[in-house]
Short mmCIF file of C-alpha atoms in Angstrom, two decimals:
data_model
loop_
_atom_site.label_atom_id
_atom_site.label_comp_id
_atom_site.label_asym_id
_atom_site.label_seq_id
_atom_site.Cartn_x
_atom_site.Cartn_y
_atom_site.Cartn_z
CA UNK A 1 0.00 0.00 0.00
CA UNK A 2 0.78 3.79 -0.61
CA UNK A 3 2.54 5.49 2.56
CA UNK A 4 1.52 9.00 1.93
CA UNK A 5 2.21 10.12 5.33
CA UNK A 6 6.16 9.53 3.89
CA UNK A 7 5.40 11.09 0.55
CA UNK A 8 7.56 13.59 -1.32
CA UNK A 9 4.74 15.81 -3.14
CA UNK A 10 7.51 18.23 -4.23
CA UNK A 11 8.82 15.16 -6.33
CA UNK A 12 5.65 14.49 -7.46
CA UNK A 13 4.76 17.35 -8.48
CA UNK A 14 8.05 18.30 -9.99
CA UNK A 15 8.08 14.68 -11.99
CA UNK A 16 4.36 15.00 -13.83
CA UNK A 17 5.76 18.95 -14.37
CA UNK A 18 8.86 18.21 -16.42
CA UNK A 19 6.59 15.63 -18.81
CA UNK A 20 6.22 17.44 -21.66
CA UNK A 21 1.92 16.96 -21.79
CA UNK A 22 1.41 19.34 -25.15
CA UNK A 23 3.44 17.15 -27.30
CA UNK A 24 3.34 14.25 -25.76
CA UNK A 25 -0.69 14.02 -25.86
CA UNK A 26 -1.16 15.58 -29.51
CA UNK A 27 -3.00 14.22 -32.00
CA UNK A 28 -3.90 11.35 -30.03
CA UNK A 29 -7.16 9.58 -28.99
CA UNK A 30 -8.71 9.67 -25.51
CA UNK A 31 -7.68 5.89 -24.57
CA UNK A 32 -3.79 6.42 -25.97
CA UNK A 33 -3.80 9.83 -24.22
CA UNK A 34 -5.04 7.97 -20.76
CA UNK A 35 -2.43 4.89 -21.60
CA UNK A 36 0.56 7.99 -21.87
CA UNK A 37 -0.64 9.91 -18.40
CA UNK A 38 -1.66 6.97 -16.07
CA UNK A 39 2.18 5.63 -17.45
CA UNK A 40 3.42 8.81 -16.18
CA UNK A 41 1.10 9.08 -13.18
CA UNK A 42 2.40 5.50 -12.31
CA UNK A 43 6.25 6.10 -12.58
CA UNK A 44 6.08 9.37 -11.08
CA UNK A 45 4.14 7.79 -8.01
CA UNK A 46 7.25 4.87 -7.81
CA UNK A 47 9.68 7.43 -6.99
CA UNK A 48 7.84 10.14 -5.14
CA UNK A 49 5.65 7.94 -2.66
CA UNK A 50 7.01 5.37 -0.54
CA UNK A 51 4.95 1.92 -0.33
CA UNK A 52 4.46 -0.19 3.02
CA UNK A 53 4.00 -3.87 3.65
CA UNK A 54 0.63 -4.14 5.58
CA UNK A 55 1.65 -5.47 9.16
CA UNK A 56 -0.63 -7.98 11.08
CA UNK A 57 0.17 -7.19 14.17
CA UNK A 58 -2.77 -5.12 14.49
CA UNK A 59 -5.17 -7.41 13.48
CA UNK A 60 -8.18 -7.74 15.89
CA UNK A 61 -7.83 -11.03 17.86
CA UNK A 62 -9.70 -13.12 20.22
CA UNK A 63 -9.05 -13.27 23.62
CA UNK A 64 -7.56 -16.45 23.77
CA UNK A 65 -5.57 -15.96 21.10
CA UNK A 66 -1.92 -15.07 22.45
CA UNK A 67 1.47 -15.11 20.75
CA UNK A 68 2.74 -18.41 21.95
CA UNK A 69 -0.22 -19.84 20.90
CA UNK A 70 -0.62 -18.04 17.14
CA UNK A 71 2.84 -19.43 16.63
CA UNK A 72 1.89 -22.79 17.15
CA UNK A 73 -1.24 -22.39 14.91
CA UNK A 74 0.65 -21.01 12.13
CA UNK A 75 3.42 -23.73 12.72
CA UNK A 76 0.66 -26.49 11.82
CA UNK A 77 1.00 -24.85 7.83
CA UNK A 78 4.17 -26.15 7.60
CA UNK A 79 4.27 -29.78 8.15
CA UNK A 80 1.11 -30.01 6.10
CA UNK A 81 3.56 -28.63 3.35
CA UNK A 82 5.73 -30.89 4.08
CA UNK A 83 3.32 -33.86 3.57
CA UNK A 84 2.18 -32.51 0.11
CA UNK A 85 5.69 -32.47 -0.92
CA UNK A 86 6.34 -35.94 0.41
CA UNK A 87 8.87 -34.78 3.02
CA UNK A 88 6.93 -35.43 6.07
CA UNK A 89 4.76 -38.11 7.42
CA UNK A 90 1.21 -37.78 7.38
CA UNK A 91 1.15 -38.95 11.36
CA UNK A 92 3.57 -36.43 12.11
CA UNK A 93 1.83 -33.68 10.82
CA UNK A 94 -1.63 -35.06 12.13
CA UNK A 95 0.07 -34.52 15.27
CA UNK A 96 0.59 -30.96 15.13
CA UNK A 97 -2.46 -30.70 14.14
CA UNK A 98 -3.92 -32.66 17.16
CA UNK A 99 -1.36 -30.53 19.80
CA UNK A 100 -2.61 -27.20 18.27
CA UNK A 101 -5.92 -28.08 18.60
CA UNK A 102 -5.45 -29.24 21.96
CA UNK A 103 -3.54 -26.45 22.86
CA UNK A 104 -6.35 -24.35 21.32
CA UNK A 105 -8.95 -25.86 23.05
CA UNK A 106 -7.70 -24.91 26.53
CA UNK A 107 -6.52 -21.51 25.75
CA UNK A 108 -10.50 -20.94 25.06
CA UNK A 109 -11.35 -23.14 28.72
CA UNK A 110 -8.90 -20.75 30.59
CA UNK A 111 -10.44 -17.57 28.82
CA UNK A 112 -13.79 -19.00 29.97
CA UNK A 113 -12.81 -19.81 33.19
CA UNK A 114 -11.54 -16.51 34.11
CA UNK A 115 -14.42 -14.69 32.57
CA UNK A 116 -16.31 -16.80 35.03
CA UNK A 117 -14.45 -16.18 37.72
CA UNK A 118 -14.05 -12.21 37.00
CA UNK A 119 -17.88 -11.88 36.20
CA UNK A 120 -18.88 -10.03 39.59
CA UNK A 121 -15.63 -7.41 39.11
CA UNK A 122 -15.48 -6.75 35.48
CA UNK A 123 -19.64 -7.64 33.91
CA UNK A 124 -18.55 -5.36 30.78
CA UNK A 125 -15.79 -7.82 29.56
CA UNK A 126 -18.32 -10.80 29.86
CA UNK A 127 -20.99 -9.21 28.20
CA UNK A 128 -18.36 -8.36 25.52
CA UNK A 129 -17.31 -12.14 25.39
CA UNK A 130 -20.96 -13.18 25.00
CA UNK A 131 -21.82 -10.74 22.56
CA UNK A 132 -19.41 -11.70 20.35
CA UNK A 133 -20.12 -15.07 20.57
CA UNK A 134 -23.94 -14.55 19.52
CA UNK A 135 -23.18 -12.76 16.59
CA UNK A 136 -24.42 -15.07 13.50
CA UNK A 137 -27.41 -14.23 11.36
CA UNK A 138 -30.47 -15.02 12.07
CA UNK A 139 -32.95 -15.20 8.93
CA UNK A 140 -32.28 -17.22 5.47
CA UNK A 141 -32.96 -15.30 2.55
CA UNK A 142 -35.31 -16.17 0.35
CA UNK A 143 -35.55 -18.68 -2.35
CA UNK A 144 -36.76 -19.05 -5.40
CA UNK A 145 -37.70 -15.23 -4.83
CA UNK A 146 -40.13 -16.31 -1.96
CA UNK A 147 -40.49 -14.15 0.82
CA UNK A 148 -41.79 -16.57 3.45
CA UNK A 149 -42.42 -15.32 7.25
CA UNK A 150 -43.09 -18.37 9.16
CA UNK A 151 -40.81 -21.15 10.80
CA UNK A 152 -42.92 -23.98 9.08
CA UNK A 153 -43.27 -22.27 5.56
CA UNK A 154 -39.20 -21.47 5.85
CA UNK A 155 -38.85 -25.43 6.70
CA UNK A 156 -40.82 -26.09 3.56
CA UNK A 157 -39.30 -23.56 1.24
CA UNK A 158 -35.96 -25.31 2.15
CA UNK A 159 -37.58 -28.56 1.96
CA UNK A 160 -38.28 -28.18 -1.04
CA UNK A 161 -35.35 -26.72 -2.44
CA UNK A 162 -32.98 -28.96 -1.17
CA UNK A 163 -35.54 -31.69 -2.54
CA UNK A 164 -35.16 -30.55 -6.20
CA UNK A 165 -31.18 -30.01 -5.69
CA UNK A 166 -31.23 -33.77 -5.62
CA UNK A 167 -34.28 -34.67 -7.61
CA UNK A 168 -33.87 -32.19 -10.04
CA UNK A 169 -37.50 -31.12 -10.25
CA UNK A 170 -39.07 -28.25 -8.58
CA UNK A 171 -41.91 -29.39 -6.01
CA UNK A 172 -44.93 -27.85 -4.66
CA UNK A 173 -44.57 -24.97 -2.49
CA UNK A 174 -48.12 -25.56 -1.02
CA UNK A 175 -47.84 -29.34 0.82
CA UNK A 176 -49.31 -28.73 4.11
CA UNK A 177 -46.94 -30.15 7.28
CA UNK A 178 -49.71 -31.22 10.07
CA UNK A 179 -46.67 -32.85 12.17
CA UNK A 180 -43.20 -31.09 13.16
CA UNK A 181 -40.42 -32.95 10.99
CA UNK A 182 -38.59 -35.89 13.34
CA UNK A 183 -35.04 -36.64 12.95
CA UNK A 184 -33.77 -40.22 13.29
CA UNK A 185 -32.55 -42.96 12.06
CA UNK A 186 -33.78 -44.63 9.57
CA UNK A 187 -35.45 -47.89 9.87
#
């Protein structure tokens, strides 16, 4: 990305200055007169404004999330790499995996627990924890262009949908459900 906080408009302005725009633009189209300024535009920005590499670091992260433990999460990438090349054993790097996980796993059970055990002192950071956890939408949109307000007319919009993925024919929209659907096994 562009630093201009670092950016030497003088330059810049002295670089698209010296081009000589009169005959370097005559007698030529719109698109070939663009092509000749966005060329200059482009070298003149190389020189007189400094680019950065976009650091991570202050990426939002959850609370669990410390730097021992995003090392070990992004040291799981490389044995998988190492698999796909046929350097390392599968096992090996199903271990990582496993130990990150793990490791994972009770970061998020000690966030928890404190939480828990800080609720009475400090409500605002559970409510902030549980907040974030709720977040997920709520509503499916609509298909086949059907706006449908109801749980059991959503269940058989998506019935139905789902139905014709597989079947490849497009069913009734109007099949009346007198019983809640039951899930289990089958028989």
């Amino acid at each position: 990305t562009l630093d201009f906080r670092r950016a030497d408009f003088g330059l810049f302005r002295d670089l698209l200055g010296r081009v000589p725009w009169d005959k370097a633009l005559e007698g030529r189209g719109a698109q070939d007169s663009w092509v000749i300024f966005k060329g200059n535009l482009l070298q003149a920005q190389e020189q007189g404004i400094p680019t950065k590499r976009k650091s991570s670091k202050n990426t939002k992260r959850p609370p669990w999330m410390n730097k021992e433990l995003l090392g070990k999460v992004k040291q799981k990438k490389e044995p998988f790499r190492g698999w796909k090349q046929g350097q390392v054993a599968w096992e090996e790097h199903r271990e990582t995996v496993q130990a990150a996980r793990d490791q994972v796993r009770k970061a998020k059970a000690l966030t928890e627990v404190g939480l828990a055990r800080d609720v009475k002192d400090n409500k605002k950071s559970f409510y902030r924890y549980v907040s974030e956890k709720r977040r997920m939408r709520e509503n499916v949109g609509p298909l086949w262009n059907e706006m449908v307000t109801q749980d059991m007319e959503k269940a058989e919009v998506l019935n139905d949908f789902f139905a014709s993925v597989f079947t490849g024919k497009c069913l009734s929209h109007t099949a009346e459900v007198t019983e809640p659907p039951t899930v289990g096994e089958d028989q």
